[in-house]
Coordinates of C-alpha atoms and ligand atoms in Angstrom, one line a residue:
X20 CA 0.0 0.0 0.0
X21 CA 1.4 3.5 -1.1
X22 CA 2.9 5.3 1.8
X23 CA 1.2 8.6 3.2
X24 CA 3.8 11.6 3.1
X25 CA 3.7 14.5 5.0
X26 CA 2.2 17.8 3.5
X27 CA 4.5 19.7 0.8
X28 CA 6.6 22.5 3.1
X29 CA 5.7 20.9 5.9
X30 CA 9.2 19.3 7.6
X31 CA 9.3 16.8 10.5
X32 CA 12.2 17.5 12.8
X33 CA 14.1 14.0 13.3
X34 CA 15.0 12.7 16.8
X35 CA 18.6 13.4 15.5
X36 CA 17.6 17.0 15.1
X37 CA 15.8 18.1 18.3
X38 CA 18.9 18.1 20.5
X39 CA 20.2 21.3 18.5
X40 CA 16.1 22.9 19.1
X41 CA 17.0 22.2 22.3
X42 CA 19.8 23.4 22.7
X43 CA 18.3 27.1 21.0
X44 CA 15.4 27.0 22.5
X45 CA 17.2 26.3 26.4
X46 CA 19.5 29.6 25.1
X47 CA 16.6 31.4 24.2
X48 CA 14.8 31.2 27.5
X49 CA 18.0 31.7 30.3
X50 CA 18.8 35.2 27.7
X51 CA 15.2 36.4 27.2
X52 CA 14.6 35.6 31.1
X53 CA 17.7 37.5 32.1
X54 CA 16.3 40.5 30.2
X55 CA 12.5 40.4 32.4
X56 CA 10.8 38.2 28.9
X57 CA 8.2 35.7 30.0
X58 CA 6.8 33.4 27.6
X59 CA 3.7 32.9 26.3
X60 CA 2.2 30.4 24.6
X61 CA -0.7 31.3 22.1
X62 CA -2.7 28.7 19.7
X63 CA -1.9 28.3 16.1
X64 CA -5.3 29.2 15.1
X65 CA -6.8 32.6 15.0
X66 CA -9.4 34.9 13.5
X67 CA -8.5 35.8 10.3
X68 CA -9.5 39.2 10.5
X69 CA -7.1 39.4 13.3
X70 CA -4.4 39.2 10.2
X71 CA -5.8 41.1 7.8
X72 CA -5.9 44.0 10.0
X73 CA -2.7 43.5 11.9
X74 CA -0.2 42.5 8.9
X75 CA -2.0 44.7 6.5
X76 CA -4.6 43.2 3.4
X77 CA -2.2 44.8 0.3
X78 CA 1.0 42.3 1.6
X79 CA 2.0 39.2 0.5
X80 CA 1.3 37.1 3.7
X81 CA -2.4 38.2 3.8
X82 CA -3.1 38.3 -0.4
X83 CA -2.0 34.9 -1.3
X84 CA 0.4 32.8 1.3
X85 CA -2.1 32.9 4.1
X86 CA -3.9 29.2 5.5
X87 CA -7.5 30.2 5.4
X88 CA -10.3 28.4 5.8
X89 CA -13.6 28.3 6.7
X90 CA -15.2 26.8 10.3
X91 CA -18.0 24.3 10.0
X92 CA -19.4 27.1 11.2
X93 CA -19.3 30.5 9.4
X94 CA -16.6 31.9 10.9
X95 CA -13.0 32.5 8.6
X96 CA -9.9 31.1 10.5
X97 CA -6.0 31.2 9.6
X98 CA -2.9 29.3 10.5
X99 CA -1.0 32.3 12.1
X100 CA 1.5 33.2 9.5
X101 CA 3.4 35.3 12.2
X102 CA 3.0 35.9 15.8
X103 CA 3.2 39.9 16.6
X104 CA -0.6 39.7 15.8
X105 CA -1.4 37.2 18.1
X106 CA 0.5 38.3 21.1
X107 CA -1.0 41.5 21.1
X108 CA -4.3 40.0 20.7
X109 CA -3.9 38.1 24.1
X110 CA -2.2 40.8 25.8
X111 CA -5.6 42.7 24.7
X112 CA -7.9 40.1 25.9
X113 CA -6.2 39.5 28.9
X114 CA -6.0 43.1 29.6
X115 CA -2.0 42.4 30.6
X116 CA -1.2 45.9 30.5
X117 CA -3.4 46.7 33.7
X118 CA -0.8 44.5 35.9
X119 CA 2.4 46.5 34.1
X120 CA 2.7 49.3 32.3
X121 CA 5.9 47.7 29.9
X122 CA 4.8 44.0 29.5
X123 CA 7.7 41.9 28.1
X124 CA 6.6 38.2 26.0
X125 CA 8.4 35.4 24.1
X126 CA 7.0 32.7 22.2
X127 CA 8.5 30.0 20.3
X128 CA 6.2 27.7 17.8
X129 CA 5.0 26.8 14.2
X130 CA 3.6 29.4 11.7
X131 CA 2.2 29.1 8.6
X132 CA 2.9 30.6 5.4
X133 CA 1.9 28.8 1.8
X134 CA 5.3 30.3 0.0
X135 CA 7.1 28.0 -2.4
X136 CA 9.0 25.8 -0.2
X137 CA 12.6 26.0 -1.3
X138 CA 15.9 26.0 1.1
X139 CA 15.0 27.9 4.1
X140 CA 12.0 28.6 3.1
X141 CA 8.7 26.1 4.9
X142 CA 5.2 26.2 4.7
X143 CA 5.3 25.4 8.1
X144 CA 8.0 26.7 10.0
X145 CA 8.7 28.0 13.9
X146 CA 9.8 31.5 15.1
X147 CA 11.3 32.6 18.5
X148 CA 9.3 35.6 19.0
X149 CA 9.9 38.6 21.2
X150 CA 7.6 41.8 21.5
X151 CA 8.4 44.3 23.9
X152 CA 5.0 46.5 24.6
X153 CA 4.5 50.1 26.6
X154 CA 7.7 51.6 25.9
X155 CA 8.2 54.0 22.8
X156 CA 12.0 55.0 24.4
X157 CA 15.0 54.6 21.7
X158 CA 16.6 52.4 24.4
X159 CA 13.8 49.7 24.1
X160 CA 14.8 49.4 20.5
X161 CA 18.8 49.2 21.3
X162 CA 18.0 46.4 24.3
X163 CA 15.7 44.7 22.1
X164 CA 18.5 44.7 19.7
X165 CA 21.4 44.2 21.5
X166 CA 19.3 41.2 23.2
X167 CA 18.7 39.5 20.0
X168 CA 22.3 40.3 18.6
X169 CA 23.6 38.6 22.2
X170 CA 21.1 35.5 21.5
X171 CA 22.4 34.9 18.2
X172 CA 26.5 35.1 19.5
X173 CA 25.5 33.0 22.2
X174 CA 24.3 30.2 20.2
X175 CA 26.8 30.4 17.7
X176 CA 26.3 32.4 14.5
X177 CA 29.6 34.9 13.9
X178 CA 29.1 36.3 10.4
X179 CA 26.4 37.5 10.6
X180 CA 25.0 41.6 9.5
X181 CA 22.3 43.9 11.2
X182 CA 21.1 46.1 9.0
X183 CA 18.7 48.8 10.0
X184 CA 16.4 51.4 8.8
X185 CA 13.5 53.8 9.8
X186 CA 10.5 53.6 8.0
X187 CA 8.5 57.1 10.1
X188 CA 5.3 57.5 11.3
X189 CA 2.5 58.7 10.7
X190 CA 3.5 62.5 10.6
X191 CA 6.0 61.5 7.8
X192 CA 5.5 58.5 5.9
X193 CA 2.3 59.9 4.1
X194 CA 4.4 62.6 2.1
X195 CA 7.1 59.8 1.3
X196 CA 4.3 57.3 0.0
X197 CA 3.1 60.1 -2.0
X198 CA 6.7 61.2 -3.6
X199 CA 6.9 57.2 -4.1
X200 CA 3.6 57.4 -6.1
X201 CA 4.7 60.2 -8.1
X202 CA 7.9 58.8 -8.6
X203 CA 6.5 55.5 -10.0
X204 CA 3.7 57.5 -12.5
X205 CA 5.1 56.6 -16.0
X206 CA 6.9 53.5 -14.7
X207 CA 3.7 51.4 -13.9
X208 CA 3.9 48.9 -17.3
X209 CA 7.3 47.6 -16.0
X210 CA 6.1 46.8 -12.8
X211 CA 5.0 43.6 -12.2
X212 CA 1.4 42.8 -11.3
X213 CA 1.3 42.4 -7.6
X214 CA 2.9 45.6 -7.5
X215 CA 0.8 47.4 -10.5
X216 CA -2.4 46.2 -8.3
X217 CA -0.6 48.0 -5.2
X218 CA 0.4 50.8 -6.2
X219 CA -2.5 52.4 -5.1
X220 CA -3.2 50.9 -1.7
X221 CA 0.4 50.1 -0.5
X222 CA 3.5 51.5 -3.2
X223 CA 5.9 51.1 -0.5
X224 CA 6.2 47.2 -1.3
X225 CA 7.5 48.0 -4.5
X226 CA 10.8 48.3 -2.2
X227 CA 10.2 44.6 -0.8
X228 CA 9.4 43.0 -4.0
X229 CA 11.3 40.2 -5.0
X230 CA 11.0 41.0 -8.7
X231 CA 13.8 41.8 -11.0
X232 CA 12.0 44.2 -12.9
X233 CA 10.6 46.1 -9.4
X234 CA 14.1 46.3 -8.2
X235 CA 15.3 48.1 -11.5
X236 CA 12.8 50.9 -11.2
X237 CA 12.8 51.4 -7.5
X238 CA 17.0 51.6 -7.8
X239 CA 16.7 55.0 -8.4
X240 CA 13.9 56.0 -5.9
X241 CA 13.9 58.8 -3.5
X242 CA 14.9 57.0 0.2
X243 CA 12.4 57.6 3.6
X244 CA 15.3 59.1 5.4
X245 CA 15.5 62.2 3.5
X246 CA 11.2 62.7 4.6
X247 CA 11.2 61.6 8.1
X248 CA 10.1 64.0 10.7
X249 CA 12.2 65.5 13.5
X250 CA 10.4 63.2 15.9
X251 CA 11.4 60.1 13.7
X252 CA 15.1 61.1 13.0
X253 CA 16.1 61.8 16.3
X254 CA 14.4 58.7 17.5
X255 CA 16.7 56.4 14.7
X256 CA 19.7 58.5 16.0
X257 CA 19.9 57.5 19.3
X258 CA 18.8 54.0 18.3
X259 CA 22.0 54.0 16.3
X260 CA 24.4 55.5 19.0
X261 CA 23.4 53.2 21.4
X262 CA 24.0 50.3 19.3
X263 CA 27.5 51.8 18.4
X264 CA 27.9 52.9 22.1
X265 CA 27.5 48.6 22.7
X266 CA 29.9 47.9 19.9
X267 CA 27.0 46.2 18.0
X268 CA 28.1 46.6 14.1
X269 CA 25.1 47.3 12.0
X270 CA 24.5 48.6 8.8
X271 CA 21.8 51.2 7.5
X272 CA 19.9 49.7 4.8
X273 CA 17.8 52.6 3.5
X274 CA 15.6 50.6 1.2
X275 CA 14.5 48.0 3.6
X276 CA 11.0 48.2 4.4
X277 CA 10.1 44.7 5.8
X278 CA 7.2 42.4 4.6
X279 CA 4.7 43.5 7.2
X280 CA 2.3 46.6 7.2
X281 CA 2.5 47.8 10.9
X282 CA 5.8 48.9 11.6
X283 CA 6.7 52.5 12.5
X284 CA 10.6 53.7 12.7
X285 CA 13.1 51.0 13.6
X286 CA 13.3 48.0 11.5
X287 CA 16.2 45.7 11.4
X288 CA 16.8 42.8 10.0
X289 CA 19.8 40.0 10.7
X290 CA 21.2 38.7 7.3
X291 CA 24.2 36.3 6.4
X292 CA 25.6 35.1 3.4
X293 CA 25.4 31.4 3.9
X294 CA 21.8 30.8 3.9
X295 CA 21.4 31.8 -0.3
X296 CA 18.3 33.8 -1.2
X297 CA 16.5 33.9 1.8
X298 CA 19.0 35.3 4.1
X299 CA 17.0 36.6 6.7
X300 CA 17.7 34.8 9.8
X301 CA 15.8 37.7 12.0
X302 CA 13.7 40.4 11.2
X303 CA 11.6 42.7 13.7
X304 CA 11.1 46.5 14.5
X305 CA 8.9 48.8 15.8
X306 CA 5.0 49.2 15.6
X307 CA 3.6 51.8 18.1
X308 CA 0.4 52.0 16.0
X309 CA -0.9 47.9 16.1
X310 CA -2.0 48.0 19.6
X311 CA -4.4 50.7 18.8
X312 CA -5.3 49.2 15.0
X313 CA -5.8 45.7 16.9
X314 CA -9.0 47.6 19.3
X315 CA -6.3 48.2 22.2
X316 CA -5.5 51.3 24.2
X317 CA -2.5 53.8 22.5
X318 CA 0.8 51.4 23.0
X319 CA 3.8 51.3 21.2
X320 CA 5.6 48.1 20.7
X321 CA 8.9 46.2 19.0
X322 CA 10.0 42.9 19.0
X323 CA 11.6 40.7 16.4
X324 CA 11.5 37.0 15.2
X325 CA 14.4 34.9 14.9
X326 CA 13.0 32.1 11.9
X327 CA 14.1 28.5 13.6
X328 CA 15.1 26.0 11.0
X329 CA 17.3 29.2 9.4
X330 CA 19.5 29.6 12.6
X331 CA 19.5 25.6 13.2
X332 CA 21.0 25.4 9.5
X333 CA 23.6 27.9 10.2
X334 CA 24.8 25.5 13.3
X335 CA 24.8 22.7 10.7
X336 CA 28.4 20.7 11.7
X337 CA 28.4 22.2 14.7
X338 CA 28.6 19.4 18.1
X339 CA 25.6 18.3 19.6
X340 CA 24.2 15.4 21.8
X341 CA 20.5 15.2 20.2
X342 CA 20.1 11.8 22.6
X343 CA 21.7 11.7 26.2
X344 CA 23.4 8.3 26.4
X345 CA 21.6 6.0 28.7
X346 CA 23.0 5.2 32.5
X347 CA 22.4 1.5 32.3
X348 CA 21.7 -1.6 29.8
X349 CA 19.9 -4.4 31.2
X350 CA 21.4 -7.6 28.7
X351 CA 19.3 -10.3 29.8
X352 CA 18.5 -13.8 28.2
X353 CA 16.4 -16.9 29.4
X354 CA 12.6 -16.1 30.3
X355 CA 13.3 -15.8 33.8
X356 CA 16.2 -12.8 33.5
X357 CA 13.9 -11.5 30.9
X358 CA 10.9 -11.3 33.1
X359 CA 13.3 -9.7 35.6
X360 CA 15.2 -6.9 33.2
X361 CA 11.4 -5.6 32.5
X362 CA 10.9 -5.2 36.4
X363 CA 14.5 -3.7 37.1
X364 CA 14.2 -1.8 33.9
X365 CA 11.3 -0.1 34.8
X366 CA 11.6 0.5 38.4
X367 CA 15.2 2.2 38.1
X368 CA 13.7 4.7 35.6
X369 CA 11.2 5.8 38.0
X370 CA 13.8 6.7 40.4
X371 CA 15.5 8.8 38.1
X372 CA 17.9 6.5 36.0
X373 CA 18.4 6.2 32.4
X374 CA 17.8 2.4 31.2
X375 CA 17.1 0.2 29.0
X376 CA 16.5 -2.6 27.7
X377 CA 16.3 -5.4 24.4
X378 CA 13.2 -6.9 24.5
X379 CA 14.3 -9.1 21.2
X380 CA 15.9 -11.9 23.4
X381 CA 18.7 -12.1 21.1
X382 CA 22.1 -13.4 22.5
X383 CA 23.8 -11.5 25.2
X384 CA 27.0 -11.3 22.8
X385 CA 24.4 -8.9 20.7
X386 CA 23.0 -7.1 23.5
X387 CA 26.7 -6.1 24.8
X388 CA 26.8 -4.6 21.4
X389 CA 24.2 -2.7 21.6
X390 CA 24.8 -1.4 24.8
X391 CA 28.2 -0.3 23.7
X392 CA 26.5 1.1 20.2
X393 CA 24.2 3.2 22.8
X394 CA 26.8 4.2 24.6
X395 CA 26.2 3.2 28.1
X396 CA 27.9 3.8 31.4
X397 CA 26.8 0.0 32.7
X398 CA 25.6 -2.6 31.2
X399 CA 24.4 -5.3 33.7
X400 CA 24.7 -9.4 32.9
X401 CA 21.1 -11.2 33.6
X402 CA 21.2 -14.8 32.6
X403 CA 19.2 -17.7 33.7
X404 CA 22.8 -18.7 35.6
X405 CA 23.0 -16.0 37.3
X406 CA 19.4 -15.8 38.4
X407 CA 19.8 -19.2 40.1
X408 CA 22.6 -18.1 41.6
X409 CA 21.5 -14.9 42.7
X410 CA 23.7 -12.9 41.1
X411 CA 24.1 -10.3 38.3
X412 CA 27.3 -9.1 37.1
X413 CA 27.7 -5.3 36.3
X414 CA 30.2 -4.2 33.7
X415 CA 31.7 -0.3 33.6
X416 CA 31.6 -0.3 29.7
X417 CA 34.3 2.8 29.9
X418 CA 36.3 1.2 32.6
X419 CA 36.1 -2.2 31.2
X420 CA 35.9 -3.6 34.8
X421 CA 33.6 -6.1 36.0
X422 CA 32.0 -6.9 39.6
X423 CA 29.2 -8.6 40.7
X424 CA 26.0 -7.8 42.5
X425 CA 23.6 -10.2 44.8
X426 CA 19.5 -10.3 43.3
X427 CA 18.6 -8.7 47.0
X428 CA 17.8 -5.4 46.5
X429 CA 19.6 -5.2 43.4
X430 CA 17.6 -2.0 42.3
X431 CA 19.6 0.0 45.7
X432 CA 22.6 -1.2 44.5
X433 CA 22.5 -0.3 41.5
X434 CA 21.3 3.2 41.8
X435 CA 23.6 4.1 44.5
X436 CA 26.6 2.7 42.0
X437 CA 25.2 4.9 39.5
X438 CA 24.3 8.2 41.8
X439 CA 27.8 8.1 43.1
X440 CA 29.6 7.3 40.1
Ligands
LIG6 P1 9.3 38.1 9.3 O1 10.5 38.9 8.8 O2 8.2 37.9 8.4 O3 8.9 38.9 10.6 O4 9.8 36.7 9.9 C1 10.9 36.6 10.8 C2 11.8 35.5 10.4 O5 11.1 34.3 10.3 C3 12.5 35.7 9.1 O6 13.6 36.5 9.2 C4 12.9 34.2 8.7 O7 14.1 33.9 9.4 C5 11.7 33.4 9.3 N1 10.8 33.0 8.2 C6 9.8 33.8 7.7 N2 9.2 33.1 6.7 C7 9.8 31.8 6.7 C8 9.5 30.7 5.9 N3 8.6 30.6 5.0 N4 10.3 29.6 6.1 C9 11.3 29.6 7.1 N5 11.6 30.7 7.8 C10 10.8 31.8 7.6 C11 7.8 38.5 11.4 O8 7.2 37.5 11.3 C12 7.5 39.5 12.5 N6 6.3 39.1 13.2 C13 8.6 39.8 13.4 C14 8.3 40.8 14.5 C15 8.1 40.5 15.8 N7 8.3 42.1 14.3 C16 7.9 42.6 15.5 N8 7.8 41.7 16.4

């Protein structure tokens, strides 16, 4: 019978795998902790009008890579594609800015986007997410910043580059979006159609698009930094010295404007070469308009997401564990030493030690094998001879020593051997 695969951009993470998400994910939590983050932990389902109004309806995620369907009821639901939107929609419903005036999240999980899968790029894939609500001071952006840039040394990525950008507010961006618009009048045939259909509603994402033809007319564009306000520009300056006053390298990238409709001044984004087109191994910024778009009270807000299976790749070759190696082997042959290897087995691991066992029954010059393929600290001898004689002989695989235990209480002995070892 033909085998069921999984779902096309949708990856399973291998028991070989998970000791590197581990590993991340245990960094993640002791950094972002250090810093006052909690965690959160959200479902992967949401509203979908939650989306549409939080990333914006003229960008990519929401007009065409977005998992929406409809309830058995009437209701439209979506595969969060991101998480900003649905952290701020719990911190709403929970009302958590009553307890705190600066509330401080994480999450870490799947999200959805239907892109054409290709390297480092998933239909399903997981974000570490940080947002950082209730503070609009330039210093929230540079620790934000500096945490993420920590986060990333810590685990191991050198080369990589933070560049940075301010996309304004709402006192300046209107008069940039319409130089934009009258900068593109005339050009509109060579743009391609996502763009041609946007240029009314959104012609900043001409800047974003991934088109060659886009990227040739938009070369020669006007840049946001020449329009932003005095609010805005002195904000992105002391962004920028604080970063330089942490010796954090960065680069100003005036013609990023990320894929997502609600951020306001700082963006940044964390590139490096060895990940091919998509490069991006974080991206974030600020939005201090979303709370308010989302039904909330006036909050400003930044965070960033670190994409998952980008930063694992980048640690490809590096040393991990995935499996800890187990305390004990049980090697056991004849029904009677099987019957007790199952008990013992069992019993040890509920008191805090690593065994195991074969239950194949095969002969104990194979299960000495495997205990040494598995990499065990003990392996102990239970053969139908020894049972009668009440004895069991325990083995220190790295030691190559032998010695032998008595059947009474052979679970103490064993576990003090171990705890003491
Ligand atoms: P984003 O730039 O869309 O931002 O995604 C953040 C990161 O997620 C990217 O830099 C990339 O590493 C990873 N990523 C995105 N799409 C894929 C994909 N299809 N496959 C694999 N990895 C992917 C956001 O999502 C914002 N919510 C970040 C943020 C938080 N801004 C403020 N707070």
């Amino acid at each position: 019978m033909e085998v069921i695969t999984a779902v096309k951009g949708f990856k399973d993470i291998l028991p070989e795998e998970t000791g590197r998400w581990h590993y991340v994910e245990n960094i993640a939590r002791e950094i972002f902790s250090r810093f006052g983050f909690k965690e959160i932990r959200l479902p992967v389902l949401e509203k979908t009008d939650l989306f549409k109004r939080g990333i914006g309806e003229a960008t990519d995620i929401v007009e065409k890579e977005m998992y929406t369907f409809r309830d058995r009821g009437d209701e439209y639901l979506t595969l969060r594609p991101e998480a900003t939107a649905s952290v701020i929609r719990a911190y709403l419903e929970h009302s958590l800015y009553n307890a705190e005036s600066v509330t401080r999240l994480f999450t870490i999980g799947p999200m959805f986007r239907r892109e054409r899968p290709q390297k480092g790029r998933f239909r399903q894939f997981h974000q570490i997410d940080v947002e950082l609500l209730g503070l609009d001071d330039p210093r929230a952006d540079a620790e934000v910043i500096l945490m993420l840039m920590h986060f990333l040394t810590t685990v191991g990525l050198s080369k990589v580059s933070l560049e940075l950008n301010s996309l304004g507010c709402s006192a300046c961006r209107p008069t940039f979006r319409t130089v934009i618009t009258e900068f593109l009048q005339g050009k509109e045939e060579g743009l391609c159609e996502d763009c041609k259909r946007r240029l009314g509603s959104n012609p900043l994402r001409v800047f974003d698009c991934k088109s060659r033809e886009c990227q040739e007319i938009i070369a020669d564009a006007p840049h946001l930094s020449e329009f932003l306000c005095g609010d805005c520009r002195s904000h992105f300056d002391a962004v920028t010295s604080a970063l330089t006053e942490f010796e954090i390298p960065y680069q100003i990238n005036p013609r990023m404007v990320r894929g997502l409709d609600y951020y306001t001044k700082t963006a940044f984004e964390v590139t490096t070469e060895h990940l091919g087109s998509q490069n991006a191994v974080a991206g974030g910024g600020r939005y201090d308009r979303l709370v308010q778009e989302l039904g909330g009270p006036d909050t400003p807000g930044i965070g960033f997401a670190v994409g998952f299976e980008r930063l694992i790749a980048l640690l490809e070759g590096a040393d991990f564990t995935a499996t800890p190696t187990p305390d004990l082997f049980v090697a056991s042959l004849g029904d009677a030493a099987q019957k007790m290897a199952f008990v013992l087995c069992n019993s040890l691991r509920r008191k805090g030690i690593h065994a195991e066992q074969d239950f194949s029954a095969k002969s104990l010059k194979s299960q000495m094998k495997k205990a040494n393929r598995l990499n065990c600290a003990y392996t102990l001898i239970l053969g139908d001879r020894e049972i009668e004689e009440k004895k069991a002989e325990l083995r220190d695989m790295k030691a190559g020593t032998q010695q032998t235990l008595p059947l009474d209480n052979l679970d103490q002995s064993i576990l003090k051997l171990i705890k003491e070892r």
